[in-house]
Amino acid sequence: MTTLGEWLARGPFDLALSSGFFGFFAHAGLVQTLEESRLRPAGLSGSSAGALVAGLWAAGMSADAIGGELLSLRREDFWDPRLGLGLLAGRKFRERLETLLPATTFDGCQARLAVSVFDVLGRRTRVIADGRLAPAIHASCAVPGLFHPVWLDGRPHIDGGLFDRPGLVGAAGARVLHHHLVPGRIPRRDGLVSLVVEDVPRTGPFRLEAGARALARVQTAARRALDAPVEGGVVRIA
């Protein structure tokens, strides 16, 4: 039976990172394992927390640097309450994001990138794959009720995971590795392999200290997953 490592090594693949409240710690653990194993995706897609990690990695930030940045995160780094359609204005988040991104545009990325956002007025998921990086990633991460909406092209946009929880809408490759964080049905389609790591510690704005455990849990599990068989399009690590 084919292992995940063998499947990834067969040829180019895309990496799709799902939404998941503060799930960027878990995604960082996966990309660290892929980078150390020299398994770099040709393209990346994601929504919400997945868009953040996919965007930073595609833009040229190393996986170790992404992990280090996230583990140093403190609530005051992004906590800027202001009246509006959400608790936080998002200015601190945007400023930090713009400082971190090695590239400013999608065209400047080292790998193809697509992020999902939700167009409030159009009531639809929109995939952004060109233009400026920071506004698109910011919009994809704008969790309703937590962050104010982000205005793109004169229209308000919010969390891309609202209707693209798996972060798969923008995945254009024929072979896709999907990191599945969200509860519920695991997506199935030809050429798609989903990695599911169980018992990942829950994180959030008041549980940032759990981020280190979540990252380490997924990093260790992903190393094991490379030697685990792909069964029915799924690799599950208990």
Coordinates of C-alpha atoms in Angstrom, one line a residue:
M1 CA 0.0 0.0 0.0
T2 CA 1.3 3.5 -0.9
T3 CA 2.5 5.6 2.0
L4 CA 1.8 9.4 2.1
G5 CA 5.5 10.1 1.6
E6 CA 5.6 7.9 -1.5
W7 CA 2.4 9.6 -2.8
L8 CA 3.8 13.1 -2.3
A9 CA 7.1 12.2 -3.9
R10 CA 5.5 10.9 -7.1
G11 CA 5.1 14.4 -8.6
P12 CA 3.9 18.0 -8.1
F13 CA 1.1 18.4 -5.6
D14 CA -0.9 21.3 -4.1
L15 CA -1.3 21.8 -0.3
A16 CA -4.8 22.9 0.9
L17 CA -5.0 24.2 4.5
S18 CA -8.4 24.3 6.1
S19 CA -10.0 26.9 8.3
G20 CA -10.0 26.3 12.1
F21 CA -10.2 28.8 14.9
F22 CA -6.5 29.7 15.6
G23 CA -5.6 26.5 13.7
F24 CA -2.5 28.2 12.3
F25 CA -0.4 26.5 15.0
A26 CA -1.4 23.1 13.7
H27 CA -0.8 24.1 10.1
A28 CA 2.6 25.4 11.0
G29 CA 3.6 22.0 12.4
L30 CA 2.6 20.4 9.1
V31 CA 4.6 22.8 6.9
Q32 CA 7.6 22.4 9.1
T33 CA 7.6 18.6 8.5
L34 CA 7.1 19.0 4.7
E35 CA 9.9 21.6 4.5
E36 CA 12.3 19.4 6.5
S37 CA 11.4 16.5 4.3
R38 CA 12.0 18.6 1.1
L39 CA 8.4 18.1 0.0
R40 CA 7.4 21.5 -1.2
P41 CA 4.0 22.0 -2.9
A42 CA 3.7 23.6 -6.3
G43 CA 0.7 25.5 -5.2
L44 CA -1.1 26.4 -2.0
S45 CA -4.7 27.2 -1.1
G46 CA -6.4 27.9 2.2
S47 CA -9.1 29.7 4.1
S48 CA -8.9 31.6 7.4
A49 CA -6.1 30.1 9.5
G50 CA -5.1 28.0 6.5
A51 CA -4.8 31.2 4.3
L52 CA -2.5 32.7 6.8
V53 CA 0.0 29.9 6.9
A54 CA -0.3 29.1 3.2
G55 CA 0.2 32.8 2.4
L56 CA 3.3 33.2 4.6
W57 CA 4.9 30.0 3.2
A58 CA 4.1 30.7 -0.4
A59 CA 5.5 34.3 0.0
G60 CA 8.9 32.9 1.0
M61 CA 8.9 32.8 4.8
S62 CA 10.5 29.6 6.0
A63 CA 8.4 27.1 7.9
D64 CA 10.6 27.4 11.0
A65 CA 10.2 31.2 10.9
I66 CA 6.4 30.8 10.6
G67 CA 6.4 28.5 13.6
G68 CA 8.7 30.8 15.6
E69 CA 6.5 33.8 14.9
L70 CA 3.3 32.1 15.9
L71 CA 4.8 30.7 19.1
S72 CA 5.9 34.2 20.1
L73 CA 2.4 35.6 19.5
R74 CA 0.8 37.4 22.4
R75 CA -2.8 38.6 22.6
E76 CA -1.7 42.2 22.8
D77 CA 0.0 41.8 19.4
F78 CA -3.4 41.7 17.6
W79 CA -5.9 42.8 20.3
D80 CA -7.3 46.2 19.2
P81 CA -11.0 46.5 20.2
R82 CA -13.1 49.1 18.4
L83 CA -16.8 49.6 17.8
G84 CA -17.9 48.1 14.6
L85 CA -19.1 44.8 13.0
G86 CA -16.8 42.8 15.2
L87 CA -14.8 43.1 18.4
L88 CA -11.4 43.9 16.9
A89 CA -10.5 46.5 14.3
G90 CA -7.8 44.3 12.7
R91 CA -5.3 47.1 12.3
K92 CA -2.7 45.4 14.5
F93 CA -3.2 42.1 12.7
R94 CA -2.7 43.8 9.3
E95 CA 0.4 45.7 10.3
R96 CA 2.0 42.5 11.7
L97 CA 1.1 40.6 8.6
E98 CA 2.5 43.2 6.2
T99 CA 5.8 43.2 8.2
L100 CA 6.1 39.5 8.0
L101 CA 5.3 38.8 4.4
P102 CA 8.5 38.6 2.2
A103 CA 6.4 39.3 -0.9
T104 CA 3.7 41.9 -1.2
T105 CA 1.8 40.5 -4.2
F106 CA 0.6 37.1 -5.3
D107 CA 2.8 37.4 -8.4
G108 CA 5.8 37.7 -6.1
C109 CA 5.2 34.4 -4.3
Q110 CA 7.5 31.5 -4.7
A111 CA 4.6 29.1 -5.2
R112 CA 1.1 29.5 -6.7
L113 CA -1.3 30.7 -4.1
A114 CA -5.1 31.1 -3.8
V115 CA -7.0 32.2 -0.7
S116 CA -10.8 32.0 -0.1
V117 CA -12.7 35.0 1.2
F118 CA -16.4 35.5 1.7
D119 CA -18.1 38.4 -0.2
V120 CA -20.7 39.6 2.2
L121 CA -22.8 41.6 -0.3
G122 CA -22.6 38.8 -3.0
R123 CA -23.1 36.1 -0.4
R124 CA -20.6 33.9 -2.0
T125 CA -17.1 32.5 -1.6
R126 CA -14.5 34.3 -3.7
V127 CA -11.1 33.0 -4.5
I128 CA -8.3 35.6 -4.7
A129 CA -5.2 34.7 -6.6
D130 CA -3.8 38.0 -7.7
G131 CA -3.2 41.5 -6.4
R132 CA -1.9 42.4 -3.0
L133 CA -1.3 39.6 -0.5
A134 CA -2.0 41.2 2.9
P135 CA -5.5 42.5 2.3
A136 CA -6.6 39.1 0.9
I137 CA -5.1 37.1 3.8
H138 CA -6.5 39.6 6.3
A139 CA -10.0 39.2 4.8
S140 CA -9.8 35.4 4.8
C141 CA -8.9 35.6 8.5
A142 CA -11.6 38.0 9.5
V143 CA -13.7 35.7 11.7
P144 CA -17.2 37.1 12.0
G145 CA -17.9 38.7 15.4
L146 CA -14.1 38.8 16.2
F147 CA -12.8 41.0 13.4
H148 CA -14.3 43.9 11.5
P149 CA -15.0 43.0 7.8
V150 CA -12.2 43.8 5.4
W151 CA -13.0 46.0 2.3
L152 CA -11.8 44.7 -1.0
D153 CA -12.7 46.3 -4.3
G154 CA -15.2 48.5 -2.4
R155 CA -17.1 45.5 -0.9
P156 CA -16.9 44.0 2.7
H157 CA -15.4 40.6 3.0
I158 CA -15.0 38.2 5.9
D159 CA -13.7 34.8 6.9
G160 CA -13.1 32.5 3.9
G161 CA -13.9 29.5 6.0
L162 CA -17.5 30.5 6.3
F163 CA -18.5 28.4 3.2
D164 CA -15.0 27.0 2.3
R165 CA -14.1 25.3 5.5
P166 CA -11.7 22.9 3.9
G167 CA -9.8 25.6 2.0
L168 CA -10.1 23.6 -1.2
V169 CA -12.0 25.9 -3.5
G170 CA -8.8 27.5 -4.8
A171 CA -6.8 24.2 -5.1
A172 CA -6.1 23.9 -8.8
G173 CA -3.7 21.0 -8.9
A174 CA -4.6 17.5 -10.0
R175 CA -3.0 16.1 -6.8
V176 CA -3.8 17.8 -3.5
L177 CA -2.7 17.2 0.1
H178 CA -5.4 18.5 2.4
H179 CA -4.8 19.2 6.1
H180 CA -8.2 18.7 7.6
L181 CA -8.8 20.5 10.9
V182 CA -12.5 21.2 10.9
P183 CA -15.0 18.7 12.4
G184 CA -17.3 16.9 10.1
R185 CA -17.1 15.1 6.8
I186 CA -13.7 14.6 5.2
P187 CA -13.8 15.8 1.6
R188 CA -13.4 13.1 -1.1
R189 CA -12.4 13.5 -4.7
D190 CA -10.0 12.1 -7.2
G191 CA -6.4 13.1 -6.6
L192 CA -7.1 14.3 -3.0
V193 CA -5.5 12.9 0.1
S194 CA -6.6 14.3 3.5
L195 CA -4.4 14.2 6.6
V196 CA -6.3 14.0 9.8
V197 CA -4.4 14.3 13.1
E198 CA -6.5 13.5 16.1
D199 CA -6.3 15.0 19.6
V200 CA -4.8 18.4 18.6
P201 CA -5.0 20.8 21.6
R202 CA -7.5 23.5 21.1
T203 CA -6.2 27.0 20.8
G204 CA -7.8 30.5 20.7
P205 CA -7.1 34.1 21.7
F206 CA -7.4 33.1 25.4
R207 CA -5.6 29.8 24.9
L208 CA -2.4 30.9 23.0
E209 CA -0.3 28.9 25.5
A210 CA -1.7 25.7 23.9
G211 CA -0.3 26.7 20.5
A212 CA 3.1 25.2 21.2
R213 CA 1.5 21.8 22.1
A214 CA -0.7 22.0 19.0
L215 CA 2.3 22.7 16.7
A216 CA 4.4 20.0 18.2
R217 CA 1.5 17.5 18.1
V218 CA 1.0 18.0 14.4
Q219 CA 4.7 18.2 13.5
T220 CA 5.3 14.8 15.2
A221 CA 2.1 13.3 13.7
A222 CA 3.0 14.5 10.2
R223 CA 6.4 12.8 10.4
R224 CA 4.6 9.6 11.3
A225 CA 2.1 10.2 8.5
L226 CA 4.8 10.2 5.8
D227 CA 5.3 6.5 6.6
A228 CA 1.6 5.7 7.0
P229 CA -0.5 4.2 4.3
V230 CA -3.1 6.2 2.3
E231 CA -6.4 4.4 2.7
G232 CA -9.4 5.6 0.8
G233 CA -7.8 9.0 0.3
V234 CA -7.2 9.6 4.0
V235 CA -4.2 9.3 6.4
R236 CA -5.4 9.4 10.0
I237 CA -2.9 9.7 12.9
A238 CA -4.3 8.9 16.3

